[in-house]
Amino acid sequence: MDSFWRDSGEDPGSPTPVGAVEVPVRKEFPRSQEVPTGCMVVDDLGEDDFLYPVMIHQETYVTRVIDKMHGGGSTDLPIWFFTPRLNDMPVKRNITAWPTVVFVRGSGFGPQTVLDYLNYYVRIAERGYVVAALQYRSSNIAPFPAQMQDCKTAVRYVRKHAKRLHVDVNRIGLWGDSSGGTTVLQAGFTGDSGPDTDVYSEYSAAVNCIIDWYGVTDMTAMNYYPNIMDNNSPDGPIGKELGGISVLDHPDLAAAASPITYLRRDVPTPPTLIMHGGRDSDVPFNQSCRLFRRMKELGKEVSFIKLNDGTHGYYGFRTNRAMDIVDMYLQSHL
């Protein structure tokens, strides 16, 4: 089988066509012995650091009707799937269902740019997870509780189509950043109760764990700690999320949209990992402190990591170490 390899540094052409070579795995395909003059040979890159190749595709997980007050009509909500692929892996594996992470991208509750976090999705998917990154209704067409409802619907959609999507229905977690962190806390803490819709209601929205990156946890308290956002005005991100109101003038509505409100000692809560930057200018670090203390008071399983010089998604969050922390947490809870 090696007879067709040429040792010469010159191109000998192909006077005799060579047929297909059968090998059990591609790693066992015979190595070419050609080394043209000036070609550098690297011998220490024999394994792939970022593991699985990743396939990407988009689907519509639900179509929502928009009320007349917010423009009427309807909107299709997309979800992007990032799925590990087994082809070309050096070790053959018989995997038909992967642990899955449903991701909610932050946006101040307004229109999302979901794919600007594509590198996060791929970095986790290549480690052996299906990542489902959803788009929710923005607050300008549907205020609270629309976003948490959309998150729950997406989890149910994933379960409904689990076989086709290669999802393990018993190993599903939530991960979100900023307003996406708020959304996954809302959805994860309430599961199949609380504000909800009946779309795919035959499937559960319950999850195994939650990863909250610098989410808002107590909306009224945002106004009492330094930040660069207008958190009280009806035109601010939280005011819009509550329907265009002054936040401090409506503490009951603010509490209803705050994840911390849904914690109960006698109601199970998924294990939760909180990560927040010490220099966050948009969501005060205190927001995560409040959630952490409350969960500890109620005897909930919670882990809290402060990235001391981290800002709102940068200076520490965009690192392999941060991805390792997320991966280790998912491995231990999915």
Coordinates of C-alpha atoms in Angstrom, one line a residue:
M1 CA 0.0 0.0 0.0
D2 CA 3.0 2.3 0.6
S3 CA 4.4 1.7 -2.9
F4 CA 2.7 4.7 -4.4
W5 CA 4.3 7.2 -2.1
R6 CA 7.3 9.1 -3.6
D7 CA 10.3 10.2 -1.5
S8 CA 11.5 12.7 -4.0
G9 CA 11.2 16.4 -3.2
E10 CA 10.2 17.0 -6.8
D11 CA 6.7 16.5 -8.2
P12 CA 6.8 13.2 -10.1
G13 CA 3.3 13.6 -11.5
S14 CA 0.9 10.7 -11.5
P15 CA 1.7 8.3 -14.4
T16 CA -0.3 5.5 -12.7
P17 CA -3.7 6.4 -11.1
V18 CA -4.1 5.2 -7.5
G19 CA -7.4 3.7 -6.3
A20 CA -9.2 4.4 -3.0
V21 CA -7.4 3.2 0.1
E22 CA -9.5 1.7 2.9
V23 CA -8.6 2.4 6.5
P24 CA -10.7 1.9 9.7
V25 CA -10.1 5.5 10.9
R26 CA -8.5 8.4 9.0
K27 CA -5.7 8.7 11.6
E28 CA -4.4 5.3 10.3
F29 CA -4.2 6.5 6.7
P30 CA -0.5 6.1 5.6
R31 CA 1.7 9.2 6.2
S32 CA 3.1 10.8 3.1
Q33 CA 6.9 10.6 3.0
E34 CA 7.3 13.7 0.8
V35 CA 9.2 16.6 2.3
P36 CA 10.0 19.2 -0.4
T37 CA 13.0 21.4 0.3
G38 CA 12.0 24.3 2.5
C39 CA 8.9 22.5 3.9
M40 CA 8.9 22.6 7.7
V41 CA 7.8 19.4 9.5
V42 CA 5.9 19.6 12.8
D43 CA 5.9 16.4 14.8
D44 CA 4.3 17.5 18.1
L45 CA 0.7 18.3 16.8
G46 CA -0.7 14.8 16.6
E47 CA -3.9 15.5 18.6
D48 CA -6.6 18.1 18.3
D49 CA -6.9 20.5 21.3
F50 CA -10.4 21.7 20.5
L51 CA -11.9 18.3 20.2
Y52 CA -15.1 17.8 18.1
P53 CA -15.9 19.6 14.9
V54 CA -19.1 21.5 15.2
M55 CA -22.1 21.7 12.8
I56 CA -24.4 24.7 12.8
H57 CA -28.0 25.1 11.7
Q58 CA -31.0 27.4 12.4
E59 CA -34.6 26.5 13.0
T60 CA -37.8 28.4 14.1
Y61 CA -38.8 27.1 17.5
V62 CA -42.0 29.1 17.9
T63 CA -44.1 31.8 16.2
R64 CA -45.5 34.4 18.6
V65 CA -48.5 36.7 18.1
I66 CA -47.7 40.3 18.9
D67 CA -50.5 42.3 20.5
K68 CA -51.9 45.4 18.8
M69 CA -50.4 47.7 21.5
H70 CA -47.0 46.6 20.3
G71 CA -47.6 46.6 16.6
G72 CA -49.6 43.5 16.0
G73 CA -48.8 40.7 13.6
S74 CA -46.5 37.8 14.5
T75 CA -42.8 37.0 14.7
D76 CA -40.9 33.8 14.1
L77 CA -38.3 33.2 16.8
P78 CA -35.1 31.4 15.6
I79 CA -32.8 29.1 17.5
W80 CA -29.3 28.1 16.4
F81 CA -28.0 24.7 17.1
F82 CA -24.3 23.9 17.5
T83 CA -23.8 20.2 17.4
P84 CA -20.6 18.1 17.9
R85 CA -19.7 15.9 14.9
L86 CA -18.0 12.6 15.3
N87 CA -16.5 12.3 11.8
D88 CA -12.7 12.3 11.7
M89 CA -12.4 11.8 15.5
P90 CA -9.4 9.7 16.3
V91 CA -11.4 7.4 18.6
K92 CA -14.7 5.9 17.4
R93 CA -17.6 6.7 19.7
N94 CA -21.2 5.6 19.6
I95 CA -22.8 8.8 20.8
T96 CA -26.4 9.4 19.9
A97 CA -27.4 12.0 22.5
W98 CA -25.4 14.9 23.9
P99 CA -25.7 16.9 27.1
T100 CA -27.3 20.2 26.0
V101 CA -26.9 23.9 26.9
V102 CA -29.7 26.3 26.1
F103 CA -28.1 29.8 25.8
V104 CA -29.7 33.2 26.1
R105 CA -27.7 36.1 24.8
G106 CA -28.0 39.4 26.7
S107 CA -29.4 42.5 25.1
G108 CA -30.8 44.8 27.8
F109 CA -34.0 42.9 27.1
G110 CA -34.1 44.6 23.7
P111 CA -33.3 43.2 20.2
Q112 CA -30.5 40.6 20.4
T113 CA -27.5 40.0 18.3
V114 CA -27.4 36.3 19.1
L115 CA -24.5 35.3 16.8
D116 CA -22.0 37.8 18.1
Y117 CA -21.4 35.2 20.8
L118 CA -20.8 32.5 18.2
N119 CA -17.3 31.8 19.5
Y120 CA -18.7 30.9 22.9
Y121 CA -21.2 28.5 21.4
V122 CA -18.5 26.8 19.3
R123 CA -16.0 26.6 22.2
I124 CA -18.5 24.8 24.4
A125 CA -20.0 22.6 21.6
E126 CA -16.6 21.4 20.5
R127 CA -16.1 20.0 24.1
G128 CA -19.1 17.7 23.6
Y129 CA -22.3 19.6 24.1
V130 CA -25.2 20.6 21.9
V131 CA -25.6 24.4 22.3
A132 CA -29.0 25.9 21.5
A133 CA -28.8 29.7 21.2
L134 CA -32.3 31.2 21.1
Q135 CA -33.7 34.6 20.2
Y136 CA -36.4 35.9 22.5
R137 CA -39.0 38.6 21.9
S138 CA -37.5 42.0 22.7
S139 CA -39.1 44.2 25.3
N140 CA -40.2 46.7 22.6
I141 CA -42.7 44.2 21.3
A142 CA -43.3 42.1 24.4
P143 CA -42.3 43.1 27.9
F144 CA -41.9 40.7 30.9
P145 CA -42.7 37.8 31.2
A146 CA -42.1 37.2 27.4
Q147 CA -38.4 36.5 27.6
M148 CA -38.7 33.8 30.3
Q149 CA -41.6 32.3 28.5
D150 CA -39.6 32.1 25.3
C151 CA -36.7 30.5 27.1
K152 CA -39.0 27.8 28.6
T153 CA -40.6 27.2 25.2
A154 CA -37.1 26.7 23.7
V155 CA -36.3 24.1 26.3
R156 CA -39.5 22.3 25.5
Y157 CA -38.8 22.5 21.8
V158 CA -35.4 20.9 22.3
R159 CA -37.0 18.1 24.3
K160 CA -39.7 17.6 21.7
H161 CA -37.2 17.2 18.9
A162 CA -34.5 15.6 21.0
K163 CA -34.0 12.5 18.9
R164 CA -33.5 14.5 15.7
L165 CA -31.3 17.0 17.5
H166 CA -29.2 14.3 19.3
V167 CA -30.1 15.8 22.6
D168 CA -30.1 13.9 25.9
V169 CA -33.4 15.0 27.5
N170 CA -32.2 14.2 31.0
R171 CA -29.1 16.5 30.7
I172 CA -30.2 20.0 29.8
G173 CA -28.7 23.2 31.4
L174 CA -29.3 26.9 30.9
W175 CA -26.6 29.6 30.4
G176 CA -27.1 33.3 29.8
D177 CA -25.3 36.6 30.1
S178 CA -26.6 40.0 31.3
S179 CA -30.3 40.1 30.5
G180 CA -29.9 36.6 29.2
G181 CA -28.6 35.7 32.7
T182 CA -31.7 37.2 34.2
T183 CA -33.8 35.2 31.8
V184 CA -32.2 31.9 32.5
L185 CA -32.6 32.5 36.2
Q186 CA -36.3 33.3 35.8
A187 CA -36.9 30.3 33.7
G188 CA -34.7 27.9 35.7
F189 CA -36.1 28.9 39.1
T190 CA -39.7 28.5 37.9
G191 CA -39.4 25.5 35.6
D192 CA -42.9 24.2 34.9
S193 CA -44.6 26.8 37.1
G194 CA -44.8 30.5 37.2
P195 CA -45.3 32.7 34.1
D196 CA -45.6 30.4 31.2
T197 CA -47.4 29.5 27.9
D198 CA -49.0 26.2 26.8
V199 CA -46.8 25.8 23.7
Y200 CA -45.3 22.2 23.8
S201 CA -46.7 21.9 27.3
E202 CA -46.6 18.1 27.1
Y203 CA -42.8 18.5 27.6
S204 CA -41.0 19.8 30.7
A205 CA -39.1 23.1 30.9
A206 CA -37.2 21.9 34.0
V207 CA -33.3 21.9 33.8
N208 CA -30.4 20.3 35.6
C209 CA -28.4 23.5 36.2
I210 CA -28.1 27.2 35.5
I211 CA -25.1 29.4 34.6
D212 CA -25.7 33.1 35.2
W213 CA -23.2 35.5 33.9
Y214 CA -23.7 39.0 35.5
G215 CA -27.5 38.9 35.2
V216 CA -29.9 41.3 36.9
T217 CA -31.4 39.5 40.0
D218 CA -33.2 42.3 41.9
M219 CA -34.5 45.0 39.6
T220 CA -35.3 47.7 42.2
A221 CA -31.9 47.4 43.9
M222 CA -30.1 48.3 40.6
N223 CA -30.8 51.9 41.4
Y224 CA -28.8 51.9 44.7
Y225 CA -25.3 51.0 43.3
P226 CA -23.1 52.8 40.8
N227 CA -23.5 51.9 37.2
I228 CA -23.7 53.6 33.8
M229 CA -27.3 52.6 33.0
D230 CA -30.6 54.4 33.6
N231 CA -32.4 51.8 35.7
N232 CA -35.4 53.9 36.8
S233 CA -36.6 55.7 33.7
P234 CA -39.5 54.2 31.7
D235 CA -37.2 54.5 28.7
G236 CA -34.3 52.6 30.4
P237 CA -33.8 48.9 29.8
I238 CA -35.5 47.7 33.0
G239 CA -38.3 50.3 32.6
K240 CA -39.0 49.0 29.1
E241 CA -38.9 45.4 30.3
L242 CA -41.6 46.2 32.8
G243 CA -43.8 47.8 30.2
G244 CA -42.5 51.4 30.1
I245 CA -42.8 52.4 33.7
S246 CA -40.7 54.1 36.4
V247 CA -39.1 51.2 38.2
L248 CA -39.0 52.7 41.7
D249 CA -42.6 53.8 41.4
H250 CA -43.7 50.2 40.8
P251 CA -41.8 48.0 43.2
D252 CA -44.3 45.2 42.9
L253 CA -43.9 44.9 39.2
A254 CA -40.1 45.1 39.6
A255 CA -40.2 42.3 42.1
A256 CA -42.4 40.1 39.9
A257 CA -39.7 40.3 37.2
S258 CA -36.8 39.7 39.6
P259 CA -35.4 36.1 39.7
I260 CA -34.6 36.4 43.4
T261 CA -38.4 36.6 44.0
Y262 CA -39.0 33.0 42.8
L263 CA -36.7 31.3 45.3
R264 CA -38.5 29.3 47.9
R265 CA -37.0 27.1 50.6
D266 CA -39.5 24.3 50.0
V267 CA -39.3 24.5 46.2
P268 CA -36.4 22.7 44.4
T269 CA -33.9 25.0 42.6
P270 CA -31.4 23.8 40.0
P271 CA -27.8 24.1 41.0
T272 CA -26.5 27.5 40.0
L273 CA -23.1 29.0 39.0
I274 CA -22.8 32.7 39.2
M275 CA -19.9 34.6 37.5
H276 CA -19.6 38.4 37.7
G277 CA -16.9 41.0 37.0
G278 CA -15.7 43.2 39.9
R279 CA -15.6 46.2 37.5
D280 CA -19.0 45.7 35.9
S281 CA -20.3 49.1 34.7
D282 CA -23.7 47.9 33.5
V283 CA -25.0 45.4 36.2
P284 CA -23.6 46.2 39.7
F285 CA -21.6 43.4 41.2
N286 CA -24.0 43.6 44.2
Q287 CA -26.7 42.0 42.0
S288 CA -24.9 38.7 42.1
C289 CA -24.0 39.1 45.8
R290 CA -27.7 39.5 46.6
L291 CA -28.6 36.3 44.7
F292 CA -25.8 34.3 46.2
R293 CA -26.6 35.3 49.8
R294 CA -30.3 34.6 49.3
M295 CA -29.6 31.2 47.8
K296 CA -27.2 30.3 50.7
E297 CA -29.8 31.4 53.2
L298 CA -32.4 29.0 51.6
G299 CA -29.9 26.1 51.5
K300 CA -29.7 26.1 47.7
E301 CA -26.7 24.7 45.8
V302 CA -24.9 27.7 44.5
S303 CA -21.3 28.6 43.4
F304 CA -20.1 32.2 43.0
I305 CA -17.0 33.3 41.1
K306 CA -15.8 36.9 41.0
L307 CA -13.6 37.9 38.2
N308 CA -11.9 40.7 40.1
D309 CA -11.1 43.0 37.2
G310 CA -13.8 41.7 34.9
T311 CA -16.1 44.2 33.2
H312 CA -19.5 43.5 31.5
G313 CA -18.4 40.4 29.5
Y314 CA -14.7 41.3 29.0
Y315 CA -11.4 41.3 30.8
G316 CA -11.6 37.7 31.9
F317 CA -14.8 36.3 30.4
R318 CA -13.3 35.9 27.0
T319 CA -10.7 33.5 28.1
N320 CA -10.0 29.8 27.9
R321 CA -10.0 29.7 31.7
A322 CA -13.5 31.0 31.9
M323 CA -14.6 28.4 29.3
D324 CA -12.8 25.7 31.5
I325 CA -14.8 26.9 34.5
V326 CA -18.1 26.6 32.6
D327 CA -17.1 23.2 31.1
M328 CA -16.2 21.8 34.5
Y329 CA -19.5 23.0 36.0
L330 CA -21.5 21.5 33.2
Q331 CA -19.5 18.2 33.4
S332 CA -20.4 17.9 37.1
H333 CA -24.1 18.7 36.7
L334 CA -25.1 17.3 33.3

